[in-house]
Coordinates of N, CA and C in Angstrom, one line a residue:
M837 N 101.8 91.2 117.4 CA 101.6 90.9 115.7 C 102.3 89.8 115.2
R838 N 101.6 89.2 114.4 CA 102.2 87.9 114.0 C 102.1 87.9 112.3
Q839 N 103.1 87.3 111.8 CA 103.4 87.2 110.4 C 102.1 86.5 109.7
L840 N 101.5 87.1 108.8 CA 100.2 86.4 108.1 C 100.6 86.0 106.7
T841 N 99.8 85.3 105.9 CA 100.1 84.7 104.5 C 99.1 85.3 103.8
R842 N 99.2 85.8 102.6 CA 98.1 86.2 101.7 C 98.1 85.1 100.8
P843 N 96.9 84.6 100.7 CA 96.5 83.6 99.6 C 96.6 84.6 98.1
A844 N 96.3 83.6 97.1 CA 96.2 83.9 95.9 C 95.1 84.8 95.5
S845 N 95.4 85.7 94.7 CA 94.4 86.9 94.4 C 92.9 85.9 93.9
P846 N 91.6 86.7 94.2 CA 90.5 86.2 93.8 C 90.4 86.2 92.3
T847 N 89.8 85.3 91.7 CA 89.9 85.5 90.2 C 89.2 86.9 89.8
K848 N 88.4 87.6 90.5 CA 87.7 88.8 90.2 C 88.7 89.8 90.1
L849 N 89.5 89.7 90.6 CA 90.7 90.7 90.7 C 91.9 90.4 89.7
I850 N 92.1 89.4 89.0 CA 93.1 89.1 88.3 C 93.2 89.5 86.9
N851 N 92.1 89.6 86.2 CA 91.7 89.7 84.8 C 92.1 91.2 84.7
N852 N 92.9 91.6 83.9 CA 93.4 93.1 83.6 C 92.2 93.7 82.8
E853 N 91.6 93.3 81.9 CA 90.4 93.8 81.3 C 89.4 94.3 82.3
R854 N 88.6 93.2 83.0 CA 87.8 93.5 84.1 C 88.1 94.5 84.8
K855 N 89.3 94.4 85.4 CA 89.9 95.2 86.5 C 89.7 96.9 85.9
R856 N 90.4 96.8 84.7 CA 90.3 98.0 84.1 C 88.8 98.9 84.1
R857 N 87.9 97.9 83.6 CA 86.5 98.3 83.7 C 85.9 99.1 85.0
L858 N 86.6 98.3 86.2 CA 86.2 98.6 87.4 C 86.6 100.1 87.6
Y859 N 87.9 100.1 87.1 CA 88.6 101.5 87.6 C 87.9 102.9 86.6
E860 N 87.5 102.3 85.4 CA 86.7 103.3 84.5 C 85.8 103.7 85.3
N861 N 85.1 102.8 86.2 CA 83.9 103.3 86.7 C 84.0 103.3 88.5
L862 N 84.9 103.8 88.6 CA 85.8 104.0 89.9 C 84.7 104.8 91.1
K863 N 84.0 105.7 90.6 CA 83.4 106.6 91.7 C 82.1 106.8 91.3
D864 N 81.2 106.7 92.4 CA 79.8 106.9 92.3 C 79.3 108.4 91.9
E865 N 77.9 108.6 92.2 CA 77.7 109.9 91.6 C 77.8 111.1 92.6
A866 N 78.0 110.5 94.2 CA 78.7 111.5 95.0 C 79.9 111.7 95.0
G867 N 80.9 111.1 94.4 CA 82.4 111.0 94.1 C 83.0 110.2 95.1
N868 N 82.4 108.8 95.7 CA 83.0 108.3 96.4 C 83.5 106.9 95.6
I869 N 84.6 106.2 95.7 CA 85.2 105.0 95.3 C 84.2 104.2 95.8
R870 N 83.8 103.3 94.6 CA 82.8 102.0 94.9 C 83.7 101.2 95.5
P871 N 83.0 100.5 96.8 CA 83.7 99.6 97.3 C 83.7 98.0 96.8
R872 N 84.1 97.9 95.9 CA 84.2 96.7 95.1 C 84.8 95.4 96.1
W873 N 85.7 95.9 96.8 CA 86.3 94.9 97.7 C 85.3 94.3 98.5
N874 N 83.9 94.8 98.7 CA 82.6 94.3 99.7 C 81.7 93.7 98.5
T875 N 81.4 94.3 97.3 CA 80.5 93.7 96.6 C 80.7 92.8 95.6
L876 N 81.9 92.6 95.3 CA 82.3 91.5 94.1 C 81.6 90.3 94.6
V877 N 80.9 89.5 93.7 CA 80.4 88.2 94.1 C 80.7 87.1 93.0
E878 N 80.7 86.1 93.5 CA 80.8 84.9 92.6 C 80.2 83.7 93.5
G879 N 79.1 83.0 92.6 CA 78.6 81.9 93.3 C 77.8 82.3 94.7
G880 N 77.5 83.4 94.7 CA 76.6 83.9 95.8 C 77.4 84.3 96.9
A881 N 79.1 84.4 97.0 CA 79.8 84.6 98.1 C 80.4 86.0 97.5
R882 N 80.9 86.7 98.6 CA 81.7 87.9 98.3 C 83.0 87.7 98.3
V883 N 83.5 87.4 97.2 CA 84.6 86.6 96.9 C 86.1 87.5 97.5
V884 N 85.8 88.5 97.1 CA 87.1 89.5 97.7 C 87.0 89.8 99.2
R885 N 86.0 90.2 99.7 CA 85.8 90.6 100.9 C 86.0 89.1 101.9
D886 N 85.7 88.1 101.3 CA 86.1 86.5 102.2 C 87.5 86.2 102.0
A887 N 88.0 86.7 101.0 CA 89.5 86.3 100.8 C 90.2 87.2 101.6
V888 N 90.3 88.7 101.8 CA 90.7 89.3 102.7 C 90.4 89.0 104.2
R889 N 89.4 88.7 104.2 CA 89.1 88.2 105.7 C 90.1 86.9 106.3
S890 N 90.1 86.1 105.2 CA 90.7 84.8 105.4 C 92.4 84.7 105.6
I891 N 93.0 86.0 105.2 CA 94.4 86.5 105.5 C 94.6 86.2 106.8
S892 N 93.9 86.5 107.8 CA 94.0 86.6 109.3 C 93.1 85.8 110.1
N893 N 92.3 85.0 109.3 CA 91.5 84.3 110.1 C 90.3 84.8 111.1
D894 N 89.7 86.2 110.2 CA 88.9 86.9 110.9 C 89.4 87.6 112.1
C895 N 90.8 87.9 111.7 CA 91.2 88.9 112.8 C 91.7 90.1 112.3
C896 N 92.1 91.1 113.4 CA 92.5 92.3 112.8 C 94.2 91.9 112.3
C897 N 94.6 92.5 111.4 CA 96.1 92.5 110.8 C 96.9 93.0 111.8
F898 N 96.4 94.0 112.4 CA 97.6 94.7 113.5 C 97.3 94.4 114.8
C899 N 96.2 94.4 115.5 CA 96.2 94.2 116.8 C 95.6 92.8 117.0
G900 N 95.3 92.1 116.3 CA 94.8 90.6 116.4 C 93.5 90.3 117.0
V901 N 92.6 91.2 117.3 CA 91.4 90.6 117.6 C 90.5 90.3 116.8
K902 N 89.6 89.5 117.2 CA 88.6 88.7 116.4 C 87.6 89.5 116.0
V903 N 87.3 89.9 114.7 CA 86.4 90.7 114.5 C 85.2 89.8 113.8
L904 N 84.0 90.3 114.0 CA 82.9 89.8 113.2 C 82.7 90.3 112.0
D905 N 82.4 89.6 110.8 CA 82.5 90.2 109.4 C 81.7 91.4 109.4
S906 N 80.5 91.8 110.0 CA 79.8 93.0 110.2 C 80.7 94.2 110.6
K907 N 81.8 94.1 111.5 CA 82.6 94.8 112.0 C 84.1 94.9 111.5
M908 N 84.3 94.3 110.4 CA 85.6 94.0 109.8 C 85.7 95.2 108.9
D909 N 86.8 96.1 109.0 CA 87.0 96.8 107.9 C 88.0 96.3 106.7
I910 N 87.9 96.4 105.4 CA 88.8 96.0 104.5 C 89.5 97.5 104.1
D911 N 90.6 97.4 104.8 CA 91.5 98.6 104.8 C 92.5 98.5 103.6
H912 N 93.0 99.7 103.2 CA 94.0 99.9 102.1 C 95.2 100.3 102.6
Y913 N 96.4 99.4 102.5 CA 97.5 99.8 103.2 C 98.0 101.0 102.7
L914 N 98.1 101.1 101.3 CA 98.3 103.0 100.7 C 96.8 103.1 100.6
P915 N 96.3 104.4 101.1 CA 94.7 104.8 101.5 C 94.3 104.9 100.0
S916 N 93.2 104.7 99.4 CA 92.3 105.0 98.5 C 92.2 106.4 98.1
S917 N 92.2 107.3 99.4 CA 91.7 108.5 99.4 C 93.1 109.4 98.6
K918 N 94.5 108.6 98.9 CA 95.5 109.4 98.1 C 96.0 108.4 96.9
F919 N 95.4 107.2 96.8 CA 95.8 106.3 95.3 C 94.8 105.6 95.1
P920 N 93.9 106.3 94.5 CA 92.7 105.9 93.9 C 92.9 104.6 93.0
Y921 N 93.8 104.4 92.6 CA 94.0 103.5 91.5 C 94.6 102.2 91.9
L922 N 94.8 102.1 93.3 CA 95.4 100.8 94.0 C 93.9 100.6 94.8
A923 N 92.7 101.0 94.6 CA 91.6 100.7 95.3 C 91.4 99.2 95.3
Y924 N 91.5 98.7 94.0 CA 90.9 97.2 94.0 C 92.5 96.4 93.8
C925 N 93.4 96.7 94.2 CA 94.7 96.1 94.0 C 94.7 95.2 95.3
W926 N 95.0 93.7 94.9 CA 94.8 92.8 96.0 C 95.8 92.7 97.1
E927 N 96.9 93.1 96.5 CA 98.1 93.3 97.6 C 98.2 94.5 98.3
N928 N 97.1 95.5 98.0 CA 96.9 96.6 99.2 C 95.6 96.8 99.9
L929 N 95.1 95.3 100.2 CA 93.7 94.9 100.8 C 94.1 94.4 101.9
I930 N 93.9 95.0 103.1 CA 94.4 94.3 104.4 C 93.2 94.2 105.4
P931 N 92.8 92.9 106.1 CA 91.8 93.1 107.1 C 91.9 93.9 108.5
T932 N 91.2 94.6 108.9 CA 91.5 95.4 110.1 C 90.1 95.5 111.0
C933 N 90.3 95.8 112.4 CA 89.4 96.4 113.0 C 88.9 97.6 112.7
K934 N 88.3 98.2 113.3 CA 87.6 99.4 112.9 C 88.6 100.7 113.8
Q935 N 88.8 100.3 114.9 CA 89.9 101.0 115.9 C 91.1 101.1 115.3
C936 N 91.8 99.9 114.9 CA 93.3 100.1 113.9 C 92.9 100.7 112.8
N937 N 91.9 100.6 112.2 CA 91.9 101.3 110.8 C 91.5 102.7 111.0
Q938 N 90.4 103.2 111.5 CA 89.8 104.2 111.4 C 90.3 105.3 112.6
T939 N 91.0 104.8 113.8 CA 91.5 105.8 114.7 C 92.6 105.8 114.8
F940 N 93.5 104.7 114.5 CA 94.9 104.6 114.6 C 95.7 104.9 113.5
K941 N 95.4 104.0 112.2 CA 96.1 104.1 111.1 C 95.2 105.3 110.2
N942 N 94.0 105.4 110.1 CA 93.2 106.5 109.3 C 94.0 106.3 107.8
D943 N 94.1 107.8 107.4 CA 94.5 107.7 106.2 C 96.0 107.7 106.0
F944 N 96.9 107.2 106.7 CA 98.3 107.4 106.8 C 98.8 106.6 105.6
F945 N 100.1 107.4 105.4 CA 100.8 107.2 103.9 C 102.0 107.4 104.1
P946 N 103.1 106.7 103.8 CA 104.5 107.3 103.9 C 104.5 108.5 103.2
N947 N 105.2 109.3 103.7 CA 105.6 110.7 102.9 C 106.5 110.6 101.6
S948 N 107.3 109.4 101.9 CA 108.3 109.4 100.8 C 107.6 109.1 99.4
L949 N 106.1 108.7 99.7 CA 105.5 108.1 98.3 C 104.5 109.5 97.8
S950 N 104.5 110.4 98.6 CA 103.4 111.4 98.6 C 103.5 112.2 97.0
E951 N 104.7 112.3 96.4 CA 104.8 112.7 95.2 C 104.5 112.0 94.0
L952 N 104.4 110.9 94.3 CA 104.0 109.6 93.2 C 102.7 109.4 92.9
E953 N 102.3 109.1 92.0 CA 101.1 108.9 91.1 C 100.8 107.4 90.8
I954 N 100.5 106.3 91.8 CA 100.9 105.1 91.9 C 99.5 104.5 91.4
I955 N 99.8 103.7 90.1 CA 98.4 103.1 89.5 C 99.0 101.5 89.2
E956 N 97.7 100.6 89.1 CA 97.7 99.3 88.8 C 98.1 99.1 87.2
S957 N 99.1 98.3 87.0 CA 99.4 97.9 85.3 C 98.3 97.8 84.5
C958 N 96.9 97.5 85.1 CA 95.9 97.4 84.0 C 95.5 99.0 83.5
M959 N 95.8 99.7 84.4 CA 95.7 101.4 84.0 C 96.7 101.8 83.0
E960 N 97.6 101.2 82.8 CA 98.9 101.8 81.6 C 98.3 102.1 80.6
G961 N 98.6 103.4 80.0 CA 98.4 103.9 78.9 C 97.0 104.7 78.9
C962 N 96.2 104.5 80.1 CA 94.9 105.2 80.5 C 95.0 106.4 80.7
L963 N 96.4 106.6 81.8 CA 96.6 107.7 82.5 C 98.1 108.3 82.5
T964 N 98.4 109.4 82.8 CA 99.6 110.0 82.4 C 100.3 110.4 83.7
C965 N 101.5 110.5 83.8 CA 102.2 110.9 84.8 C 102.3 110.0 86.0
H966 N 102.5 108.7 85.9 CA 102.5 107.7 86.7 C 103.3 106.7 87.0
H967 N 103.4 106.0 88.0 CA 104.3 104.9 88.5 C 103.5 103.8 88.4
I968 N 103.7 102.8 87.7 CA 103.1 101.3 87.9 C 103.5 100.6 89.2
Y969 N 102.3 100.2 90.0 CA 102.5 99.5 91.0 C 103.4 98.3 91.0
N970 N 104.7 98.3 92.2 CA 105.4 97.0 92.1 C 105.4 96.8 93.7
Q971 N 104.8 95.8 94.4 CA 105.1 96.1 95.8 C 106.4 95.8 96.3
D972 N 107.3 95.0 96.0 CA 108.6 95.3 96.5 C 109.4 96.5 96.2
L973 N 109.2 97.1 95.0 CA 109.7 98.4 94.8 C 109.2 99.6 95.9
I974 N 107.7 99.7 95.9 CA 107.1 100.4 97.0 C 107.5 100.3 98.3
M975 N 107.5 99.1 98.7 CA 108.0 98.8 100.3 C 109.3 99.3 100.2
E976 N 110.2 99.2 99.5 CA 111.4 99.5 99.4 C 111.7 101.1 99.8
L977 N 111.0 101.7 98.6 CA 111.0 103.2 98.6 C 110.7 103.8 99.6
S978 N 110.0 103.2 100.6 CA 109.4 103.5 101.9 C 109.6 103.2 103.1
K979 N 110.8 102.3 102.8 CA 111.4 101.8 104.0 C 111.7 102.4 105.4
N980 N 111.7 103.7 105.3 CA 112.2 104.5 106.4 C 110.9 105.1 107.1
D981 N 109.7 105.2 106.1 CA 108.7 105.8 107.1 C 107.5 105.2 106.6
R982 N 107.4 104.0 106.3 CA 105.9 103.1 106.3 C 105.8 102.4 107.4
I983 N 104.8 101.9 107.8 CA 104.6 100.9 108.7 C 104.7 99.2 108.2
I984 N 104.6 98.5 109.3 CA 104.5 96.9 108.5 C 103.4 96.6 107.9
D985 N 103.5 95.6 106.8 CA 102.2 94.9 106.4 C 102.4 93.8 106.7
P986 N 101.8 93.0 107.8 CA 102.3 92.1 108.0 C 101.8 90.8 107.0
S987 N 101.0 90.8 106.2 CA 101.1 90.0 104.9 C 102.3 90.0 104.2
Y988 N 103.0 91.1 104.2 CA 104.1 91.3 103.3 C 105.5 91.2 104.2
D989 N 105.4 91.9 105.1 CA 106.9 91.7 105.9 C 106.9 90.6 106.8
N990 N 108.4 90.1 107.4 CA 108.4 89.2 108.4 C 108.4 90.3 109.7
V991 N 107.5 90.1 110.3 CA 107.5 91.1 111.6 C 108.7 91.4 112.5
N992 N 109.2 89.9 112.9 CA 110.2 89.9 113.5 C 111.4 90.6 113.1
D993 N 111.6 90.9 111.8 CA 112.6 91.7 111.5 C 112.5 93.2 112.0
H994 N 111.2 93.6 112.5 CA 111.2 95.2 112.6 C 110.6 95.1 114.3
L995 N 109.7 94.3 114.8 CA 109.3 94.3 116.0 C 109.7 93.1 116.9
E996 N 110.2 93.0 118.1 CA 110.4 91.8 119.1 C 109.4 92.0 120.4
F997 N 108.5 91.0 120.5 CA 107.6 91.4 121.7 C 108.1 90.9 122.8
N998 N 107.9 91.8 123.8 CA 108.6 91.4 125.3 C 107.3 91.1 126.2
P999 N 107.2 89.9 126.2 CA 105.9 89.8 127.1 C 106.2 90.0 128.7
E1000 N 107.6 90.1 129.2 CA 107.8 90.8 130.8 C 107.1 91.9 130.9
F1001 N 107.4 93.0 130.0 CA 107.1 94.6 129.9 C 105.5 94.9 129.1
Y1002 N 105.0 93.9 128.6 CA 104.0 94.0 127.6 C 104.2 95.2 126.6
L1003 N 105.5 94.8 125.8 CA 105.7 96.1 125.0 C 106.6 95.6 124.0
Y1004 N 106.9 96.1 122.8 CA 107.5 95.6 121.8 C 109.0 96.0 121.8
N1005 N 110.2 95.6 121.3 CA 111.4 96.1 121.2 C 111.6 96.3 119.7
V1006 N 111.7 97.8 119.5 CA 111.8 98.1 117.9 C 113.0 97.6 117.4
K1007 N 113.3 97.5 116.0 CA 114.6 97.1 115.4 C 114.8 98.0 114.2
T1008 N 113.8 98.5 113.9 CA 114.0 99.2 112.4 C 113.0 100.4 112.5
P1009 N 113.4 101.5 111.4 CA 112.3 102.6 111.2 C 110.9 102.2 111.3
I1010 N 110.9 100.9 110.3 CA 109.3 100.6 110.2 C 108.6 100.0 111.4
G1011 N 109.4 99.6 112.1 CA 109.0 99.1 113.6 C 108.9 100.1 114.5
I1012 N 109.6 101.0 114.5 CA 109.2 102.6 115.3 C 107.7 103.1 114.9
N1013 N 107.8 103.2 113.5 CA 106.6 103.8 112.8 C 105.2 102.8 113.5
T1014 N 105.2 101.5 113.4 CA 104.0 100.4 113.5 C 103.9 100.6 115.3
N1015 N 105.1 100.7 116.0 CA 104.8 100.5 117.2 C 104.4 101.8 117.9
K1016 N 104.7 103.0 117.4 CA 104.2 104.2 117.8 C 102.5 104.3 117.3
M1017 N 102.3 104.0 116.0 CA 100.8 104.0 115.4 C 99.7 103.0 116.4
F1018 N 100.3 101.9 116.6 CA 99.5 100.8 117.3 C 99.4 100.4 118.8
F1019 N 100.8 100.3 119.2 CA 101.1 99.5 120.4 C 101.6 100.4 121.5
D1020 N 102.1 101.6 121.3 CA 102.7 102.5 122.3 C 101.6 103.2 122.9
R1021 N 100.6 102.7 123.8 CA 99.5 103.2 124.1 C 99.2 102.7 125.6
D1022 N 98.8 103.4 126.5 CA 98.4 102.7 127.8 C 97.3 101.8 127.7
E1023 N 96.3 102.3 126.6 CA 95.2 101.2 126.8 C 95.4 99.7 126.3
V1024 N 96.5 99.7 125.4 CA 96.9 98.4 125.0 C 97.8 97.7 125.9
V1025 N 99.0 98.3 126.6 CA 99.6 98.0 127.8 C 98.6 97.4 128.6
R1026 N 97.5 98.0 129.0 CA 96.6 97.4 130.1 C 96.0 96.3 129.7
H1027 N 95.7 96.2 128.4 CA 94.9 95.2 127.8 C 95.9 93.8 127.7
L1028 N 97.0 93.8 127.3 CA 98.1 93.0 127.2 C 98.4 92.3 129.1
E1029 N 98.6 93.4 129.7 CA 98.6 93.0 131.2 C 97.5 91.9 131.6
G1030 N 96.1 92.3 131.2 CA 95.2 91.3 131.4 C 95.2 90.1 131.0
I1031 N 95.7 89.8 129.6 CA 96.2 88.7 128.8 C 97.4 88.1 129.8
S1032 N 98.1 88.8 130.1 CA 99.6 88.1 131.1 C 98.8 87.5 132.1
N1033 N 98.1 88.2 132.7 CA 97.5 87.8 134.0 C 96.4 86.4 134.0
I1034 N 96.0 86.3 132.9 CA 95.0 85.2 132.4 C 95.9 83.7 132.4
T1035 N 96.9 84.0 131.4 CA 97.7 83.2 131.1 C 98.4 82.4 132.2
K1036 N 99.0 83.6 133.1 CA 99.7 83.1 134.2 C 98.8 82.2 135.3
K1037 N 97.6 82.4 135.5 CA 96.8 81.6 136.3 C 96.7 80.3 135.8
F1038 N 96.6 80.3 134.3 CA 96.6 78.8 133.7 C 97.6 78.1 133.9
V1039 N 98.9 78.7 133.9 CA 100.1 78.1 134.2 C 100.2 77.5 135.5
I1040 N 100.0 78.4 136.5 CA 100.2 77.9 137.7 C 99.2 76.9 138.5
N1041 N 98.2 76.7 137.5 CA 97.1 75.9 137.9 C 97.3 74.3 137.1
G1042 N 98.6 74.4 136.2 CA 99.1 73.0 135.8 C 98.1 73.1 134.5
C1043 N 97.6 74.0 133.8 CA 96.9 73.8 132.6 C 97.7 73.5 131.3
S1044 N 97.5 72.7 130.5 CA 98.3 72.6 129.3 C 97.9 73.7 128.1
K1045 N 98.5 74.1 127.1 CA 98.2 75.3 126.3 C 97.0 75.1 125.6
D1046 N 96.6 74.0 125.3 CA 95.1 74.0 124.6 C 94.0 74.5 125.1
V1047 N 94.3 74.8 126.4 CA 93.2 75.4 127.5 C 92.9 76.9 126.6
L1048 N 93.7 77.2 126.0 CA 93.6 78.8 125.3 C 92.9 78.4 124.0
D1049 N 92.7 77.4 123.4 CA 91.9 77.6 122.1 C 90.4 78.1 122.0
D1050 N 89.7 77.7 123.2 CA 88.4 78.4 123.1 C 88.5 80.0 123.4
I1051 N 89.3 80.3 124.3 CA 89.3 81.9 124.1 C 90.1 82.7 123.2
I1052 N 90.7 81.8 122.4 CA 91.4 82.5 121.2 C 90.4 82.4 120.1
N1053 N 89.6 81.2 120.1 CA 88.3 81.2 119.0 C 87.5 82.3 119.0
L1054 N 87.5 82.9 120.4 CA 86.4 83.7 120.5 C 86.9 85.1 120.6
Y1055 N 88.1 85.5 120.9 CA 88.4 86.8 120.9 C 90.0 87.1 120.0
G1056 N 90.2 86.0 119.5 CA 91.4 86.0 119.1 C 92.8 86.4 119.5
Q1057 N 93.4 87.1 118.9 CA 95.0 87.5 119.5 C 95.8 86.4 120.0
E1058 N 95.9 85.4 119.3 CA 96.5 84.0 119.4 C 97.9 84.5 119.7
F1059 N 98.5 85.3 119.0 CA 100.0 85.6 119.3 C 100.3 85.8 120.7
Y1060 N 99.7 86.9 121.2 CA 99.7 87.3 122.5 C 99.4 86.2 123.5
Y1061 N 98.3 85.4 123.4 CA 98.1 84.5 124.6 C 99.2 83.1 124.4
H1062 N 99.8 83.0 123.4 CA 100.7 82.2 123.2 C 102.1 82.5 123.8
A1063 N 102.4 83.8 123.3 CA 103.4 84.4 123.7 C 103.6 84.5 125.4
F1064 N 102.5 84.9 126.0 CA 102.6 85.1 127.5 C 102.4 83.4 128.1
F1065 N 101.8 82.8 127.6 CA 102.0 81.4 128.2 C 103.2 80.7 128.2
D1066 N 103.9 80.9 127.0 CA 105.4 80.4 126.8 C 106.2 81.1 127.9
Y1067 N 105.9 82.6 128.2 CA 107.0 83.2 129.1 C 106.7 82.6 130.2
W1068 N 105.5 82.5 131.0 CA 105.1 82.0 132.4 C 105.3 80.5 132.5
V1069 N 105.2 79.7 131.5 CA 106.1 78.5 131.6 C 107.6 78.3 131.9
E1070 N 108.2 79.3 131.1 CA 109.6 79.5 131.2 C 110.1 80.0 132.7
E1071 N 109.3 81.0 133.3 CA 109.3 81.5 134.5 C 109.1 80.6 135.8
Q1072 N 107.9 79.4 135.2 CA 107.6 78.5 136.5 C 109.0 77.4 136.4
A1073 N 109.5 77.5 135.2 CA 110.6 76.3 135.2 C 111.8 77.0 135.7
A1074 N 112.0 78.1 135.9 CA 113.2 78.9 136.3 C 112.9 79.2 137.9
G1075 N 111.6 78.7 138.4 CA 111.5 79.0 139.6 C 111.1 80.7 140.0
R1076 N 110.7 81.1 139.1 CA 110.4 82.6 139.5 C 108.7 83.1 139.5
L1077 N 108.2 81.8 139.3 CA 106.5 82.1 139.2 C 106.2 82.0 140.5
R1078 N 105.5 83.1 141.2 CA 104.8 83.0 142.3 C 103.3 83.4 142.3

């Protein structure tokens, strides 16, 4: 898992009056939240979806795997099922693969926020009994039971990857929760062992690190390929690589 940089909000999600109109027409006839994060268009481009994908260069923000546009989920860090008036909040949208979103994370939200009705500032005065969304405050209030948002948190503050054993060392409650949700799984360990074996062979054969570029461009998970490659280079330099 690596640190990500969130770009500025798409213009379609900046104007408070425009966004309030989106929330006033939040649900369709079947009671489902309208997926504006997929459908808002500017100049023929799906500007919100494209901007979210750019956060991680078309990779899942949790596992790092490369995801085709048609298979990319635009997830809500705080789920819209619980916090519908954050459905179009730019800071609440993150790019994920379907497995991380629909199987591992699903509708998870921190229990510490369960009693709060959180809304975006554009809806202030339109709703009662609410708390205005402030990302720093929300992250602090839920620091003991939330998971990492790699576009907000410094990942290394919470998790340290150990390439020798294909696992993360956890440093904080946030790291513990994230590791349990996404990484402390046999299937993940087996997958990481496979990446380790690939990079080990490259190092043994004297390949430079850029040999990984085509693999990363195709499959993603740059963080793991580089971490394992660096590990095996160090092992080779220490005379421990066989």
